[in-house]
Coordinates of C-alpha atoms and ligand atoms in Angstrom, one line a residue:
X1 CA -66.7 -85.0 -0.1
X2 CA -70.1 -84.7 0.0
X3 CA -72.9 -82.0 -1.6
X4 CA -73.4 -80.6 2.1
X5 CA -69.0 -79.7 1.9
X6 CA -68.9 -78.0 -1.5
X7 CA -67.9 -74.1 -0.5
X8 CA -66.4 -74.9 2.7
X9 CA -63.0 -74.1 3.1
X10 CA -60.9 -76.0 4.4
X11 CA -57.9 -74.8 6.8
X12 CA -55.9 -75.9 4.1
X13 CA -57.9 -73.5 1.5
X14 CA -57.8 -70.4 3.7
X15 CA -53.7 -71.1 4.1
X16 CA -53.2 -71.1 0.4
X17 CA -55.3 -68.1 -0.1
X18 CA -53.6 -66.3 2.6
X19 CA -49.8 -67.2 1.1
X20 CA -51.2 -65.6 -2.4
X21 CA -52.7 -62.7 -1.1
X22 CA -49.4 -61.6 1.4
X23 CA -46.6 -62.9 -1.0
X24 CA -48.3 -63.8 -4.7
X25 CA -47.1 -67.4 -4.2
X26 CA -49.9 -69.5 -6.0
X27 CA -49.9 -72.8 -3.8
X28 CA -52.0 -75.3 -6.1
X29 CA -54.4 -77.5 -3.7
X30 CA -51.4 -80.8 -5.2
X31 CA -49.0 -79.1 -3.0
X32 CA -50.6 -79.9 0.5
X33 CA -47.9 -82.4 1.1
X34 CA -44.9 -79.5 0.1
X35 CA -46.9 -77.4 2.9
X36 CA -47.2 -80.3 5.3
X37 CA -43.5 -81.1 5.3
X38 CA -42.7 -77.0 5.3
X39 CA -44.5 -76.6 8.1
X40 CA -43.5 -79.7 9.6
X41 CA -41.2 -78.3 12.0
X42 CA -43.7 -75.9 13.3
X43 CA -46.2 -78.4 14.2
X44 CA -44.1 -80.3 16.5
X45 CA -42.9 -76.7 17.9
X46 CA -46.0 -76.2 19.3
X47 CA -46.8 -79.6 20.4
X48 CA -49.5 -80.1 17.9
X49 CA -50.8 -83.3 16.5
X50 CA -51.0 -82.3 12.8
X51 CA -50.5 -79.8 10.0
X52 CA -54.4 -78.9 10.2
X53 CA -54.6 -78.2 14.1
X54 CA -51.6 -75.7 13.1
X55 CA -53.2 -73.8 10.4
X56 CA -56.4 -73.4 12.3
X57 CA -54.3 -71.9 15.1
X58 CA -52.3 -69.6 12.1
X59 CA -55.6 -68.4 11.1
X60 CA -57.3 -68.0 14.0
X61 CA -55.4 -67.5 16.4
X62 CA -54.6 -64.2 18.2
X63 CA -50.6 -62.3 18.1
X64 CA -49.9 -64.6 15.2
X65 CA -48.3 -62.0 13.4
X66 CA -44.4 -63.3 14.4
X67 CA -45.4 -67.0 13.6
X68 CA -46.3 -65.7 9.9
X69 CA -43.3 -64.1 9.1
X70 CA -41.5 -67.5 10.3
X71 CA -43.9 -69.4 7.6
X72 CA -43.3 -67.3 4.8
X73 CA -39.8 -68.5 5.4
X74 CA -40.5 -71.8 5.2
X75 CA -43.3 -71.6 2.4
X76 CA -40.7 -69.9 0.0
X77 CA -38.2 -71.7 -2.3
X78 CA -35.0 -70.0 -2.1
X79 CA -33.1 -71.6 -4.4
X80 CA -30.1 -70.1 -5.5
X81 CA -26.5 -70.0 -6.7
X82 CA -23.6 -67.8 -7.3
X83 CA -23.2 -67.7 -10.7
X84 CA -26.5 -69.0 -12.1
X85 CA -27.7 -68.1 -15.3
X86 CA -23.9 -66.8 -15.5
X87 CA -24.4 -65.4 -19.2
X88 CA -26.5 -62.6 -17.6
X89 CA -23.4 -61.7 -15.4
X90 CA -21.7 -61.7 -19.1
X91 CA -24.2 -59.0 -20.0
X92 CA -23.8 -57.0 -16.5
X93 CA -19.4 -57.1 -17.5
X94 CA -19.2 -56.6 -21.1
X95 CA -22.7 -54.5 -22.1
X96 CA -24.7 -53.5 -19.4
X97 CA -21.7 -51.8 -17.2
X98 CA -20.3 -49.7 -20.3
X99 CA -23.6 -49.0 -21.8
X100 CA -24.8 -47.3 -19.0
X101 CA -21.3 -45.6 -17.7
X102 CA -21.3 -44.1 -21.5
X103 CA -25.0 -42.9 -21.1
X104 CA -23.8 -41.5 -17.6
X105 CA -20.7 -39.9 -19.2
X106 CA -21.1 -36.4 -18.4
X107 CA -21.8 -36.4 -14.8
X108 CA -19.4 -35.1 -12.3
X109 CA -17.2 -37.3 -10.6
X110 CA -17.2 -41.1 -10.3
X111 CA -20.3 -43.0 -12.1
X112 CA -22.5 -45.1 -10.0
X113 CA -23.8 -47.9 -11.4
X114 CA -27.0 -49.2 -9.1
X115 CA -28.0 -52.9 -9.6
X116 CA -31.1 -54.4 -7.3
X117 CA -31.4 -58.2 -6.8
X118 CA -34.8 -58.1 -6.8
X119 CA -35.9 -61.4 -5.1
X120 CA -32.4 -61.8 -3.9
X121 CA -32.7 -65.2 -1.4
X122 CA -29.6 -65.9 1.0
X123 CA -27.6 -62.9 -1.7
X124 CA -25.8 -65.6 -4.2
X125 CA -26.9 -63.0 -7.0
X126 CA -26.4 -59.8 -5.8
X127 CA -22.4 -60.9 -4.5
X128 CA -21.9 -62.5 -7.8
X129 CA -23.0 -59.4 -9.6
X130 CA -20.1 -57.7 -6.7
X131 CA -17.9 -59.8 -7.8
X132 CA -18.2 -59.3 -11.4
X133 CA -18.2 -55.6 -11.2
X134 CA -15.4 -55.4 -8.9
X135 CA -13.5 -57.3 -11.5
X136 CA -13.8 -54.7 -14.1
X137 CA -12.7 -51.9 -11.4
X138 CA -9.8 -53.8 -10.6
X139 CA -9.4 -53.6 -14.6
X140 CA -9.4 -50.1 -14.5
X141 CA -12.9 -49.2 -14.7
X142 CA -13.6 -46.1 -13.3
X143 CA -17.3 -46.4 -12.0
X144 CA -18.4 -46.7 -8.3
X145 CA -21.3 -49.5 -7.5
X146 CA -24.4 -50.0 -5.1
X147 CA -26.3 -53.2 -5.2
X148 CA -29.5 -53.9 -3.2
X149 CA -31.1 -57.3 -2.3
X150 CA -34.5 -57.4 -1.5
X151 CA -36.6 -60.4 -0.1
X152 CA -39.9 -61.2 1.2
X153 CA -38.4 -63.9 3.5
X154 CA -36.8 -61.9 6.6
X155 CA -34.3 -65.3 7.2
X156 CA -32.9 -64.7 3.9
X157 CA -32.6 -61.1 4.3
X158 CA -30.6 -61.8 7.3
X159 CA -28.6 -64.5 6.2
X160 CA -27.9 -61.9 2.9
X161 CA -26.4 -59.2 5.0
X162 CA -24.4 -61.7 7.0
X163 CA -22.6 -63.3 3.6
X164 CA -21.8 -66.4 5.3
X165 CA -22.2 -69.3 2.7
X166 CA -20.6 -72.9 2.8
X167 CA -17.5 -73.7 0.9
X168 CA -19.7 -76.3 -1.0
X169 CA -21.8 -73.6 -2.8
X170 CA -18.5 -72.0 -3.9
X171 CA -17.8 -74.8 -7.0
X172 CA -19.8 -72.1 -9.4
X173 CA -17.1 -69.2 -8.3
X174 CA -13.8 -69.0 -9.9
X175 CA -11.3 -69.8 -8.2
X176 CA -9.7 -67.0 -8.3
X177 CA -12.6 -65.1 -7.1
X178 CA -12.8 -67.5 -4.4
X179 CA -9.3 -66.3 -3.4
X180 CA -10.0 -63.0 -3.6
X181 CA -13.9 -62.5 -2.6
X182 CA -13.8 -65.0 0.3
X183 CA -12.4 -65.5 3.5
X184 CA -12.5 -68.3 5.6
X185 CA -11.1 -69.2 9.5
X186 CA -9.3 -71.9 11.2
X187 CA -12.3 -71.5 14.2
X188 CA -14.2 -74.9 14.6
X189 CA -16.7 -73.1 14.7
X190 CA -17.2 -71.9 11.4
X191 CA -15.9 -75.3 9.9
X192 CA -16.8 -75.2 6.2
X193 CA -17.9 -72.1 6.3
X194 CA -16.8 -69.0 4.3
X195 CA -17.3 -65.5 4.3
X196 CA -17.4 -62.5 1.8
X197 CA -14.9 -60.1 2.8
X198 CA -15.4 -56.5 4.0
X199 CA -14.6 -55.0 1.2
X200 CA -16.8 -56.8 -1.4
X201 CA -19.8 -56.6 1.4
X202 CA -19.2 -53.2 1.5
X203 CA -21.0 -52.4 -1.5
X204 CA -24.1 -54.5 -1.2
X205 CA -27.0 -54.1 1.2
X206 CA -29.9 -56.4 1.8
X207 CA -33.4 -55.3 2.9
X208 CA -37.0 -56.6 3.6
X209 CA -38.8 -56.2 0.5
X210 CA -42.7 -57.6 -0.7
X211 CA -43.0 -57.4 -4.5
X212 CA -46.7 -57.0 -3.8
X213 CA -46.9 -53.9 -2.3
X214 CA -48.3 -51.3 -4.6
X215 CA -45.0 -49.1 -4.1
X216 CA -41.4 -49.9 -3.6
X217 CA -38.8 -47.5 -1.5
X218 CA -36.3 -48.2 -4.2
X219 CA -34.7 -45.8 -6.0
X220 CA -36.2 -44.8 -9.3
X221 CA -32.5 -44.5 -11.5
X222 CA -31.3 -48.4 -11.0
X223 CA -29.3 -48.9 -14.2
X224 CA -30.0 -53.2 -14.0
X225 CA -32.7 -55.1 -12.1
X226 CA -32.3 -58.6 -11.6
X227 CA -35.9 -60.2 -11.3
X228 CA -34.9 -63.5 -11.5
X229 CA -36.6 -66.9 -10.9
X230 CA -39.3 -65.5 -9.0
X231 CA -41.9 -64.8 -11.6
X232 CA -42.8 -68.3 -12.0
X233 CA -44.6 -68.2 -8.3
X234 CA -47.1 -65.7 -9.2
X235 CA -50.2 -66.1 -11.8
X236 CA -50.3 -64.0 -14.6
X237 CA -51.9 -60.6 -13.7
X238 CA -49.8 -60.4 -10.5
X239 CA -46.5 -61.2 -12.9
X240 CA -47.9 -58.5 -15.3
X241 CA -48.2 -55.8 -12.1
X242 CA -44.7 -56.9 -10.7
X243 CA -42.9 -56.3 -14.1
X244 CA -45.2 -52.8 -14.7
X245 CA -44.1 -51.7 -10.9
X246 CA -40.4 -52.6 -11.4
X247 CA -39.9 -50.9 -14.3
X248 CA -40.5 -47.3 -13.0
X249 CA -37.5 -47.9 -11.1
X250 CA -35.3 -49.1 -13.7
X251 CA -33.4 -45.8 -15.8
X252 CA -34.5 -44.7 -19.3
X253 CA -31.5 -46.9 -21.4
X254 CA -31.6 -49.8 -18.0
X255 CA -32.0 -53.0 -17.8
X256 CA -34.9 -55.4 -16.1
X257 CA -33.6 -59.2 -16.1
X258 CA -35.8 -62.4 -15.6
X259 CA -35.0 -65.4 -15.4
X260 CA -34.9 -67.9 -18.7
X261 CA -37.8 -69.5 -17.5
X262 CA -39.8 -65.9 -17.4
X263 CA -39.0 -64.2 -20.3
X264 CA -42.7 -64.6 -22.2
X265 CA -44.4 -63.1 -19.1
X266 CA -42.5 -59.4 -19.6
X267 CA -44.8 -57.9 -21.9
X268 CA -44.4 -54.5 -20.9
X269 CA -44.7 -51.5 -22.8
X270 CA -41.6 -49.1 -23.1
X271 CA -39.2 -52.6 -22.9
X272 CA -38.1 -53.6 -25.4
X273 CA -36.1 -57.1 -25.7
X274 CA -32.7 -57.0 -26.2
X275 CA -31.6 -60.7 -25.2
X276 CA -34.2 -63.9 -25.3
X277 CA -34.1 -62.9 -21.2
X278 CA -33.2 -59.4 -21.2
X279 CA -35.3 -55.8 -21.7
X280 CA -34.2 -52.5 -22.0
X281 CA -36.2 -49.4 -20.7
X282 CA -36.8 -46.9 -23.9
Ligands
LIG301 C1 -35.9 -69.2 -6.3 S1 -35.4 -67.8 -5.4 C2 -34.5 -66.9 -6.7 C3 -33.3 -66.3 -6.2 C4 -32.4 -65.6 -7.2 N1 -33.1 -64.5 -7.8 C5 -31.9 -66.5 -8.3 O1 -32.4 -66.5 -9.4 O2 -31.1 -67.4 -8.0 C6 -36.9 -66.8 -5.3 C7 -36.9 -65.8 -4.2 O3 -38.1 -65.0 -4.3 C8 -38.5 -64.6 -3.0 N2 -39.9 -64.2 -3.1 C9 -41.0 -64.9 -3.3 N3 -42.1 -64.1 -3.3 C10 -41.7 -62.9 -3.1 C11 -42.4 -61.6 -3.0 N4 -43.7 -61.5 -3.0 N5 -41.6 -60.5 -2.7 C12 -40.2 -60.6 -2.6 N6 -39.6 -61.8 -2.8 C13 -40.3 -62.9 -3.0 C14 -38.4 -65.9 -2.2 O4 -38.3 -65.6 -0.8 C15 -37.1 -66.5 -2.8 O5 -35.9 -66.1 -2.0

């Protein structure tokens, strides 16, 4: 580079800033050749000879609008699993659940015990946390349950409400669960494939979500919010603002959960920490 280049942005630059500014991703200038193989797929859609001919058209060109919601699916990492992290669905059975169905004790009827899957992906989380509190039902629980996914990537959102998974992401489920929780058919179609049935899907609901809007449409009473392995995209004052904005929505005596990898960035006030990766609204 030479002196007459310092300050100018390169495509490149203006992409990165655009990525953190919609979805709080910080894309470091060492992860052009992630972005290049991302958006791979797109260059070659539109018949262009290279990642930087693509950008400049992202950027600048006009009715782009569709063709950035398709890149925010490719720029995010979805990576997921039923059962991750699984002593936090430990928590959800044997603390969380009965804490909070004691704290609800005296209202009429049924408790309901709201969980959101705050950065949800393709819904791993938010069926295993299903799964787990349909157990204790079937144990004789008497609660009723609502669980909301939220994601910034509308392909995961999708793919969320659909519950299709492959059997190969099944190997963290018990089998027993599996039994019970999944369904699969002979169709060639669907060929490795297998579905969560009606009645588990019934109580879970995935929607389009951006954890950096100023304000969420969520509920302000959700007795546990899973915030999990999302975090870690965003720098440190946007972590600090999502954690702050979450936990008006959590209930006084609720839960906000990060991942293990997260737990130093929740610093806020009125949670306090109850499990190296847990907090507890006061
Ligand atoms: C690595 S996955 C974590 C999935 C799940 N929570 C888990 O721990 O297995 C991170 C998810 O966060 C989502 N995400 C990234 N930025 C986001 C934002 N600003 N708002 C909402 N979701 C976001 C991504 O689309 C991705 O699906």
């Amino acid at each position: 580079m030479n002196v007459m280049d310092r300050g100018v942005k390169t495509h490149s630059d203006r992409f990165r800033e655009l990525i953190r500014n919609i979805t709080g991703i910080s894309l470091p200038a060492s992860k052009v050749v992630m972005i290049d193989q991302r958006l791979r797929r797109r260059v070659v859609a539109f018949d262009l000879p290279d990642t930087e001919s693509y950008l400049q058209l992202l950027l600048d060109g006009q009715g782009m609008e569709a063709e950035l919601r398709l890149v925010i699916d490719l720029i995010t990492t979805n990576t997921t699993s039923f059962f991750r992290e699984s002593e936090h669905f430990d928590f959800l059975a044997k603390e969380a659940l009965p804490v909070r169905l004691a704290a609800k004790g005296g209202a009429a009827g049924r408790p309901r015990f709201k969980l959101w899957s705050a950065a949800a992906s393709e819904g791993a989380e938010a069926y295993t946390a299903a799964m787990v509190l349909a157990e204790q039902q079937k144990r004789g629980v008497q609660f009723d349950f609502a669980i909301l996914g939220t994601d910034i990537s509308a392909r995961m959102v999708e793919r969320g409400n659909e519950a299709i998974y492959s059997v190969d992401q099944l190997s963290t489920v018990p089998p027993e669960m599996v039994k019970r929780y999944f369904m699969s058919s002979r169709h060639p179609s669907v060929a490795g494939k297998v579905r969560v049935v009606p009645e588990l899907r019934r109580y879970v609901r995935f929607r389009h979500l951006n954890l950096m809007d100023e304000t969420y449409r969520v509920d302000r009473d959700v007795d546990l919010i899973f915030l999990r392995n999302v975090l870690i995209y965003f720098d440190a004052a946007d972590q600090e603002r999502v954690v702050a904005r979450l936990a008006q929505h959590v209930a006084p005596g609720g839960y906000l959960v990060v991942g293990h990898a997260e737990s130093m960035v929740v610093r806020s006030s009125g949670l306090k920490q109850v499990r190296p990766t847990i907090f507890q609204k006061e």
